[in-house]
Every structure is written in C-alpha cells, then in structure tokens.
Amino acid sequence: MKRREFIEMAGAVSAGAVLARAGAEPRPLLVKDVAAHLRSIVPVDEPSVDRIVVGDPGAAVTGIGTCWLPYRETCERAVRDGVNLLVVHEPAFYTHWDLDEKSPDLFGASPAGRRAYLEAVETKKRWIIEHKLAVIRCHDVLDKVAAWGIPFAFGEALGFGAADIVRSRPYYNVYKVEPRPAAEVARAIAAKLAAFRQPGVAFYGARDRVVATVGVGTGCYSDPIEFIDLRPDLFIALDDVVRTWTQTVYARDTGHPLVVVNHGTSEEAGMRALAERLRAAFPGRKVVHYPQGCGYDWITG
C-alpha cells in the first residue's frame, strides 16, 4: 500500500464521517446514521420502539439534542438552537408506540378524549415536520445497555458505584449502603434528587427500620413486586408504576421501606450519559443535552 493511500485510509472516522481523502470534509451525517449507531449499541427484542419516530431519515444533521421527553417547548428550543435531531427516551406522541400505536381506541378512551389526543398528535407531528425536525427514540437500548444505561446512571446519580452492586439482573441493581434508618437513606436520596428538580420523595414503610441495601429499577421495570426476589432492604420505585392501593399499602403493612420518585427524575442521568456517548461517537458534531428532570413543578403552600 502506498503511503498516500495509507494516510487517506487512516483519516477515516467511525459512525459515517468517512473522509474521502486526507484533509477532505466528512460527508454529511444523516439522521439514519445516528439511528443505526444507536441500534448497534446493544441488541434488543424486536419489534422495538427504538427507531426514527418522525422526520426525514436522509436529512443531514445540523445538531443533535438529547432529552428525556420531546415536549413541544423542548422541540421549539431545539429548532431555535439549530438542532434538527432530537434523541429521546420516551414517546413524542403520548403512547408507547407513538405514531404506530396499536390500540385504535387509545386504551378505551372516550370519543371526546380520543379526538382531543389525536388532534394533539396531528398538530405536534405537523409542527415537527414543518420545522424539519427529526425525532429518534432510544428507549429499549438505553434501558438495557450495561455500565452507563438508565439503571446504572441513576445509581451513580444517587452516589452508588459499580463496586456497590451486590445483586443485579437486566433493568435492576441492588446497592449496598452504610446501614442506617430508612428515613435517613430516603433523606439522602432526596438530597441527591434536588439537582433534578425533585426536592423531596414519597416514603412508605417503617422510618426506623435499618437499611443496608437499596434496590433500583428502570422505568416500568421498577415495581417492587417484580424484583422483591433480589431482596433489597429499601425499594426505589417510580410514580408511573406504583399504585397507592397496592405497593404502598404493602410497604405500610409490612414496614418494608419504599421510596417513590418521578419517572423523569430517575432517567435524566441516563440521558446525560447518552449525550456524552453521542459526543464521543460523532466527534466535532454539535450535541446539546436539554435537562428536564422531574416532569412536574413542585408547588408548596
């Protein structure tokens, strides 16, 4: 191989930014390139919601934004920032399968409710397309990937590290903590979550029960009933899966401590980690993370 040819080959970079020759500009990064990269990180069960939800797959990427949910206000901010691709974790269009929702009646919605939601879907979709924005969902991959995915990033945000894991399986980790009363552990968790717009947590169970392990789940996989076999002394569950007549009553009746946090709070750290991975995968490209955290505003009297 000639020296010139070697230099040209050595100049190639991963993830689609291949240089045709030394010193040449990389070819445009396309929306479909980013989608393919995300799906290559770890295999997931099919069919998967991880795909281009809306937008032109062949569009050149001017900037990548990451966020937990593509709220309309976040989409508007991205467009103002010159970001034309949002990589998100949760749905843009109100149901798990977004525009491919398989429940024609929107899970038993009333006719008025169905009309209202479908009108909102159409309005939001039309706005996204008109503003040449694309949305990629990275849900199944980010929940499953080890070391920096959702459960690991959330554990790290709470101050736990890989060395603290005493039991684990996909979507769930149990961490060791310094033994102390459950109320103190819950207070420490709340202090960490203040950075994610959640200044407090819901607590159920015996406040004075000594806790030496904390169990952390992932999104819909955080129901204490599902990972009770991993034997955490204290469960952390999300408000999207806990019912106030089931898991919370069990916690109060048995004393087994349960801390409930907001879904967006628990997955913000994972989205930040994803932004860092995208910066590494596409060096020199504009990657902006839009922090969201807790999905509702805390109003106190």
mmCIF file with all atom_site columns, N, CA and C in Angstrom, residues 159-208:
data_model
loop_
_atom_site.group_PDB
_atom_site.id
_atom_site.type_symbol
_atom_site.label_atom_id
_atom_site.label_alt_id
_atom_site.label_comp_id
_atom_site.label_asym_id
_atom_site.label_entity_id
_atom_site.label_seq_id
_atom_site.pdbx_PDB_ins_code
_atom_site.Cartn_x
_atom_site.Cartn_y
_atom_site.Cartn_z
_atom_site.occupancy
_atom_site.B_iso_or_equiv
_atom_site.pdbx_formal_charge
_atom_site.auth_seq_id
_atom_site.auth_comp_id
_atom_site.auth_asym_id
_atom_site.auth_atom_id
_atom_site.pdbx_PDB_model_num
ATOM 1   N N  . GLY A 1 159 ? -25.175 8.348  44.062 1.00 0.00 ? 159 GLY A N  1
ATOM 2   C CA . GLY A 1 159 ? -23.939 8.193  44.807 1.00 0.00 ? 159 GLY A CA 1
ATOM 3   C C  . GLY A 1 159 ? -23.429 6.777  44.894 1.00 0.00 ? 159 GLY A C  1
ATOM 4   N N  . PHE A 1 160 ? -24.048 5.849  44.154 1.00 0.00 ? 160 PHE A N  1
ATOM 5   C CA . PHE A 1 160 ? -23.624 4.452  44.168 1.00 0.00 ? 160 PHE A CA 1
ATOM 6   C C  . PHE A 1 160 ? -22.713 4.172  42.976 1.00 0.00 ? 160 PHE A C  1
ATOM 7   N N  . GLY A 1 161 ? -21.785 3.244  43.148 1.00 0.00 ? 161 GLY A N  1
ATOM 8   C CA . GLY A 1 161 ? -20.895 2.861  42.065 1.00 0.00 ? 161 GLY A CA 1
ATOM 9   C C  . GLY A 1 161 ? -21.020 1.394  41.752 1.00 0.00 ? 161 GLY A C  1
ATOM 10  N N  . ALA A 1 162 ? -20.330 0.962  40.705 1.00 0.00 ? 162 ALA A N  1
ATOM 11  C CA . ALA A 1 162 ? -20.378 -0.437 40.296 1.00 0.00 ? 162 ALA A CA 1
ATOM 12  C C  . ALA A 1 162 ? -19.919 -1.362 41.412 1.00 0.00 ? 162 ALA A C  1
ATOM 13  N N  . ALA A 1 163 ? -18.954 -0.915 42.203 1.00 0.00 ? 163 ALA A N  1
ATOM 14  C CA . ALA A 1 163 ? -18.440 -1.749 43.292 1.00 0.00 ? 163 ALA A CA 1
ATOM 15  C C  . ALA A 1 163 ? -19.464 -1.942 44.410 1.00 0.00 ? 163 ALA A C  1
ATOM 16  N N  . ASP A 1 164 ? -20.499 -1.114 44.418 1.00 0.00 ? 164 ASP A N  1
ATOM 17  C CA . ASP A 1 164 ? -21.532 -1.215 45.461 1.00 0.00 ? 164 ASP A CA 1
ATOM 18  C C  . ASP A 1 164 ? -22.635 -2.196 45.097 1.00 0.00 ? 164 ASP A C  1
ATOM 19  N N  . ILE A 1 165 ? -22.650 -2.706 43.857 1.00 0.00 ? 165 ILE A N  1
ATOM 20  C CA . ILE A 1 165 ? -23.707 -3.622 43.429 1.00 0.00 ? 165 ILE A CA 1
ATOM 21  C C  . ILE A 1 165 ? -23.493 -4.989 44.081 1.00 0.00 ? 165 ILE A C  1
ATOM 22  N N  . VAL A 1 166 ? -24.509 -5.454 44.787 1.00 0.00 ? 166 VAL A N  1
ATOM 23  C CA . VAL A 1 166 ? -24.422 -6.764 45.437 1.00 0.00 ? 166 VAL A CA 1
ATOM 24  C C  . VAL A 1 166 ? -25.280 -7.809 44.730 1.00 0.00 ? 166 VAL A C  1
ATOM 25  N N  . ARG A 1 167 ? -26.314 -7.366 44.040 1.00 0.00 ? 167 ARG A N  1
ATOM 26  C CA . ARG A 1 167 ? -27.141 -8.270 43.238 1.00 0.00 ? 167 ARG A CA 1
ATOM 27  C C  . ARG A 1 167 ? -27.654 -7.482 42.040 1.00 0.00 ? 167 ARG A C  1
ATOM 28  N N  . SER A 1 168 ? -27.788 -8.180 40.911 1.00 0.00 ? 168 SER A N  1
ATOM 29  C CA . SER A 1 168 ? -28.166 -7.462 39.699 1.00 0.00 ? 168 SER A CA 1
ATOM 30  C C  . SER A 1 168 ? -28.759 -8.418 38.682 1.00 0.00 ? 168 SER A C  1
ATOM 31  N N  . ARG A 1 169 ? -29.614 -7.895 37.825 1.00 0.00 ? 169 ARG A N  1
ATOM 32  C CA . ARG A 1 169 ? -30.047 -8.545 36.594 1.00 0.00 ? 169 ARG A CA 1
ATOM 33  C C  . ARG A 1 169 ? -30.521 -7.437 35.677 1.00 0.00 ? 169 ARG A C  1
ATOM 34  N N  . PRO A 1 170 ? -30.743 -7.723 34.397 1.00 0.00 ? 170 PRO A N  1
ATOM 35  C CA . PRO A 1 170 ? -31.140 -6.648 33.488 1.00 0.00 ? 170 PRO A CA 1
ATOM 36  C C  . PRO A 1 170 ? -32.284 -5.809 34.051 1.00 0.00 ? 170 PRO A C  1
ATOM 37  N N  . TYR A 1 171 ? -32.101 -4.504 34.047 1.00 0.00 ? 171 TYR A N  1
ATOM 38  C CA . TYR A 1 171 ? -33.053 -3.492 34.487 1.00 0.00 ? 171 TYR A CA 1
ATOM 39  C C  . TYR A 1 171 ? -33.048 -3.244 35.995 1.00 0.00 ? 171 TYR A C  1
ATOM 40  N N  . TYR A 1 172 ? -32.378 -4.079 36.782 1.00 0.00 ? 172 TYR A N  1
ATOM 41  C CA . TYR A 1 172 ? -32.408 -3.920 38.238 1.00 0.00 ? 172 TYR A CA 1
ATOM 42  C C  . TYR A 1 172 ? -31.009 -4.040 38.837 1.00 0.00 ? 172 TYR A C  1
ATOM 43  N N  . ASN A 1 173 ? -30.703 -3.171 39.801 1.00 0.00 ? 173 ASN A N  1
ATOM 44  C CA . ASN A 1 173 ? -29.482 -3.276 40.590 1.00 0.00 ? 173 ASN A CA 1
ATOM 45  C C  . ASN A 1 173 ? -29.813 -3.101 42.061 1.00 0.00 ? 173 ASN A C  1
ATOM 46  N N  . VAL A 1 174 ? -29.113 -3.848 42.900 1.00 0.00 ? 174 VAL A N  1
ATOM 47  C CA . VAL A 1 174 ? -29.219 -3.680 44.345 1.00 0.00 ? 174 VAL A CA 1
ATOM 48  C C  . VAL A 1 174 ? -27.855 -3.237 44.846 1.00 0.00 ? 174 VAL A C  1
ATOM 49  N N  . TYR A 1 175 ? -27.835 -2.086 45.544 1.00 0.00 ? 175 TYR A N  1
ATOM 50  C CA . TYR A 1 175 ? -26.591 -1.496 46.014 1.00 0.00 ? 175 TYR A CA 1
ATOM 51  C C  . TYR A 1 175 ? -26.477 -1.609 47.535 1.00 0.00 ? 175 TYR A C  1
ATOM 52  N N  . LYS A 1 176 ? -25.258 -1.806 48.005 1.00 0.00 ? 176 LYS A N  1
ATOM 53  C CA . LYS A 1 176 ? -25.017 -1.770 49.443 1.00 0.00 ? 176 LYS A CA 1
ATOM 54  C C  . LYS A 1 176 ? -24.843 -0.319 49.881 1.00 0.00 ? 176 LYS A C  1
ATOM 55  N N  . VAL A 1 177 ? -25.329 -0.028 51.080 1.00 0.00 ? 177 VAL A N  1
ATOM 56  C CA . VAL A 1 177 ? -25.179 1.301  51.667 1.00 0.00 ? 177 VAL A CA 1
ATOM 57  C C  . VAL A 1 177 ? -24.752 1.140  53.113 1.00 0.00 ? 177 VAL A C  1
ATOM 58  N N  . GLU A 1 178 ? -24.275 2.213  53.678 1.00 0.00 ? 178 GLU A N  1
ATOM 59  C CA . GLU A 1 178 ? -23.953 2.188  55.103 1.00 0.00 ? 178 GLU A CA 1
ATOM 60  C C  . GLU A 1 178 ? -25.238 1.967  55.893 1.00 0.00 ? 178 GLU A C  1
ATOM 61  N N  . PRO A 1 179 ? -25.303 0.938  56.738 1.00 0.00 ? 179 PRO A N  1
ATOM 62  C CA . PRO A 1 179 ? -26.543 0.655  57.465 1.00 0.00 ? 179 PRO A CA 1
ATOM 63  C C  . PRO A 1 179 ? -27.001 1.847  58.313 1.00 0.00 ? 179 PRO A C  1
ATOM 64  N N  . ARG A 1 180 ? -28.232 2.238  58.107 1.00 0.00 ? 180 ARG A N  1
ATOM 65  C CA . ARG A 1 180 ? -28.824 3.326  58.895 1.00 0.00 ? 180 ARG A CA 1
ATOM 66  C C  . ARG A 1 180 ? -30.332 3.307  58.708 1.00 0.00 ? 180 ARG A C  1
ATOM 67  N N  . PRO A 1 181 ? -31.078 4.048  59.515 1.00 0.00 ? 181 PRO A N  1
ATOM 68  C CA . PRO A 1 181 ? -32.538 4.022  59.414 1.00 0.00 ? 181 PRO A CA 1
ATOM 69  C C  . PRO A 1 181 ? -33.031 4.425  58.022 1.00 0.00 ? 181 PRO A C  1
ATOM 70  N N  . ALA A 1 182 ? -34.126 3.818  57.613 1.00 0.00 ? 182 ALA A N  1
ATOM 71  C CA . ALA A 1 182 ? -34.664 4.042  56.269 1.00 0.00 ? 182 ALA A CA 1
ATOM 72  C C  . ALA A 1 182 ? -34.955 5.512  56.004 1.00 0.00 ? 182 ALA A C  1
ATOM 73  N N  . ALA A 1 183 ? -35.445 6.225  57.003 1.00 0.00 ? 183 ALA A N  1
ATOM 74  C CA . ALA A 1 183 ? -35.756 7.644  56.809 1.00 0.00 ? 183 ALA A CA 1
ATOM 75  C C  . ALA A 1 183 ? -34.503 8.437  56.467 1.00 0.00 ? 183 ALA A C  1
ATOM 76  N N  . GLU A 1 184 ? -33.370 8.065  57.043 1.00 0.00 ? 184 GLU A N  1
ATOM 77  C CA . GLU A 1 184 ? -32.114 8.754  56.731 1.00 0.00 ? 184 GLU A CA 1
ATOM 78  C C  . GLU A 1 184 ? -31.672 8.455  55.296 1.00 0.00 ? 184 GLU A C  1
ATOM 79  N N  . VAL A 1 185 ? -31.844 7.211  54.872 1.00 0.00 ? 185 VAL A N  1
ATOM 80  C CA . VAL A 1 185 ? -31.498 6.850  53.496 1.00 0.00 ? 185 VAL A CA 1
ATOM 81  C C  . VAL A 1 185 ? -32.393 7.616  52.524 1.00 0.00 ? 185 VAL A C  1
ATOM 82  N N  . ALA A 1 186 ? -33.683 7.680  52.829 1.00 0.00 ? 186 ALA A N  1
ATOM 83  C CA . ALA A 1 186 ? -34.617 8.411  51.966 1.00 0.00 ? 186 ALA A CA 1
ATOM 84  C C  . ALA A 1 186 ? -34.252 9.891  51.902 1.00 0.00 ? 186 ALA A C  1
ATOM 85  N N  . ARG A 1 187 ? -33.838 10.437 53.033 1.00 0.00 ? 187 ARG A N  1
ATOM 86  C CA . ARG A 1 187 ? -33.450 11.852 53.061 1.00 0.00 ? 187 ARG A CA 1
ATOM 87  C C  . ARG A 1 187 ? -32.211 12.091 52.190 1.00 0.00 ? 187 ARG A C  1
ATOM 88  N N  . ALA A 1 188 ? -31.269 11.159 52.235 1.00 0.00 ? 188 ALA A N  1
ATOM 89  C CA . ALA A 1 188 ? -30.065 11.279 51.403 1.00 0.00 ? 188 ALA A CA 1
ATOM 90  C C  . ALA A 1 188 ? -30.413 11.182 49.915 1.00 0.00 ? 188 ALA A C  1
ATOM 91  N N  . ILE A 1 189 ? -31.361 10.303 49.584 1.00 0.00 ? 189 ILE A N  1
ATOM 92  C CA . ILE A 1 189 ? -31.815 10.180 48.192 1.00 0.00 ? 189 ILE A CA 1
ATOM 93  C C  . ILE A 1 189 ? -32.456 11.480 47.738 1.00 0.00 ? 189 ILE A C  1
ATOM 94  N N  . ALA A 1 190 ? -33.315 12.038 48.578 1.00 0.00 ? 190 ALA A N  1
ATOM 95  C CA . ALA A 1 190 ? -33.978 13.298 48.233 1.00 0.00 ? 190 ALA A CA 1
ATOM 96  C C  . ALA A 1 190 ? -32.967 14.410 48.002 1.00 0.00 ? 190 ALA A C  1
ATOM 97  N N  . ALA A 1 191 ? -31.911 14.441 48.799 1.00 0.00 ? 191 ALA A N  1
ATOM 98  C CA . ALA A 1 191 ? -30.893 15.483 48.646 1.00 0.00 ? 191 ALA A CA 1
ATOM 99  C C  . ALA A 1 191 ? -30.204 15.372 47.285 1.00 0.00 ? 191 ALA A C  1
ATOM 100 N N  . LYS A 1 192 ? -29.954 14.146 46.845 1.00 0.00 ? 192 LYS A N  1
ATOM 101 C CA . LYS A 1 192 ? -29.326 13.942 45.539 1.00 0.00 ? 192 LYS A CA 1
ATOM 102 C C  . LYS A 1 192 ? -30.269 14.352 44.405 1.00 0.00 ? 192 LYS A C  1
ATOM 103 N N  . LEU A 1 193 ? -31.552 14.115 44.581 1.00 0.00 ? 193 LEU A N  1
ATOM 104 C CA . LEU A 1 193 ? -32.509 14.352 43.500 1.00 0.00 ? 193 LEU A CA 1
ATOM 105 C C  . LEU A 1 193 ? -32.897 15.819 43.358 1.00 0.00 ? 193 LEU A C  1
ATOM 106 N N  . ALA A 1 194 ? -32.517 16.639 44.315 1.00 0.00 ? 194 ALA A N  1
ATOM 107 C CA . ALA A 1 194 ? -32.827 18.066 44.201 1.00 0.00 ? 194 ALA A CA 1
ATOM 108 C C  . ALA A 1 194 ? -32.204 18.656 42.939 1.00 0.00 ? 194 ALA A C  1
ATOM 109 N N  . ALA A 1 195 ? -31.086 18.094 42.499 1.00 0.00 ? 195 ALA A N  1
ATOM 110 C CA . ALA A 1 195 ? -30.423 18.579 41.281 1.00 0.00 ? 195 ALA A CA 1
ATOM 111 C C  . ALA A 1 195 ? -31.232 18.264 40.024 1.00 0.00 ? 195 ALA A C  1
ATOM 112 N N  . PHE A 1 196 ? -32.232 17.400 40.159 1.00 0.00 ? 196 PHE A N  1
ATOM 113 C CA . PHE A 1 196 ? -33.070 17.007 39.023 1.00 0.00 ? 196 PHE A CA 1
ATOM 114 C C  . PHE A 1 196 ? -34.487 17.567 39.150 1.00 0.00 ? 196 PHE A C  1
ATOM 115 N N  . ARG A 1 197 ? -34.634 18.658 39.873 1.00 0.00 ? 197 ARG A N  1
ATOM 116 C CA . ARG A 1 197 ? -35.910 19.349 40.039 1.00 0.00 ? 197 ARG A CA 1
ATOM 117 C C  . ARG A 1 197 ? -36.885 18.577 40.915 1.00 0.00 ? 197 ARG A C  1
ATOM 118 N N  . GLN A 1 198 ? -36.404 17.647 41.724 1.00 0.00 ? 198 GLN A N  1
ATOM 119 C CA . GLN A 1 198 ? -37.289 16.937 42.648 1.00 0.00 ? 198 GLN A CA 1
ATOM 120 C C  . GLN A 1 198 ? -36.764 17.144 44.069 1.00 0.00 ? 198 GLN A C  1
ATOM 121 N N  . PRO A 1 199 ? -37.381 18.040 44.808 1.00 0.00 ? 199 PRO A N  1
ATOM 122 C CA . PRO A 1 199 ? -36.854 18.394 46.134 1.00 0.00 ? 199 PRO A CA 1
ATOM 123 C C  . PRO A 1 199 ? -37.241 17.449 47.256 1.00 0.00 ? 199 PRO A C  1
ATOM 124 N N  . GLY A 1 200 ? -38.045 16.449 46.971 1.00 0.00 ? 200 GLY A N  1
ATOM 125 C CA . GLY A 1 200 ? -38.457 15.500 48.000 1.00 0.00 ? 200 GLY A CA 1
ATOM 126 C C  . GLY A 1 200 ? -38.876 14.187 47.374 1.00 0.00 ? 200 GLY A C  1
ATOM 127 N N  . VAL A 1 201 ? -39.078 13.174 48.192 1.00 0.00 ? 201 VAL A N  1
ATOM 128 C CA . VAL A 1 201 ? -39.539 11.874 47.721 1.00 0.00 ? 201 VAL A CA 1
ATOM 129 C C  . VAL A 1 201 ? -40.712 11.418 48.569 1.00 0.00 ? 201 VAL A C  1
ATOM 130 N N  . ALA A 1 202 ? -41.513 10.535 48.013 1.00 0.00 ? 202 ALA A N  1
ATOM 131 C CA . ALA A 1 202 ? -42.580 9.910  48.794 1.00 0.00 ? 202 ALA A CA 1
ATOM 132 C C  . ALA A 1 202 ? -41.983 8.710  49.531 1.00 0.00 ? 202 ALA A C  1
ATOM 133 N N  . PHE A 1 203 ? -42.317 8.567  50.803 1.00 0.00 ? 203 PHE A N  1
ATOM 134 C CA . PHE A 1 203 ? -41.776 7.468  51.606 1.00 0.00 ? 203 PHE A CA 1
ATOM 135 C C  . PHE A 1 203 ? -42.917 6.682  52.232 1.00 0.00 ? 203 PHE A C  1
ATOM 136 N N  . TYR A 1 204 ? -42.797 5.358  52.155 1.00 0.00 ? 204 TYR A N  1
ATOM 137 C CA . TYR A 1 204 ? -43.767 4.454  52.772 1.00 0.00 ? 204 TYR A CA 1
ATOM 138 C C  . TYR A 1 204 ? -43.000 3.385  53.543 1.00 0.00 ? 204 TYR A C  1
ATOM 139 N N  . GLY A 1 205 ? -43.572 2.930  54.648 1.00 0.00 ? 205 GLY A N  1
ATOM 140 C CA . GLY A 1 205 ? -42.928 1.874  55.425 1.00 0.00 ? 205 GLY A CA 1
ATOM 141 C C  . GLY A 1 205 ? -42.432 2.365  56.764 1.00 0.00 ? 205 GLY A C  1
ATOM 142 N N  . ALA A 1 206 ? -41.592 1.553  57.382 1.00 0.00 ? 206 ALA A N  1
ATOM 143 C CA . ALA A 1 206 ? -41.072 1.858  58.717 1.00 0.00 ? 206 ALA A CA 1
ATOM 144 C C  . ALA A 1 206 ? -39.888 2.811  58.610 1.00 0.00 ? 206 ALA A C  1
ATOM 145 N N  . ARG A 1 207 ? -40.012 3.984  59.170 1.00 0.00 ? 207 ARG A N  1
ATOM 146 C CA . ARG A 1 207 ? -38.964 5.000  59.077 1.00 0.00 ? 207 ARG A CA 1
ATOM 147 C C  . ARG A 1 207 ? -37.689 4.588  59.804 1.00 0.00 ? 207 ARG A C  1
ATOM 148 N N  . ASP A 1 208 ? -37.842 3.817  60.887 1.00 0.00 ? 208 ASP A N  1
ATOM 149 C CA . ASP A 1 208 ? -36.674 3.487  61.713 1.00 0.00 ? 208 ASP A CA 1
ATOM 150 C C  . ASP A 1 208 ? -36.059 2.132  61.384 1.00 0.00 ? 208 ASP A C  1
#
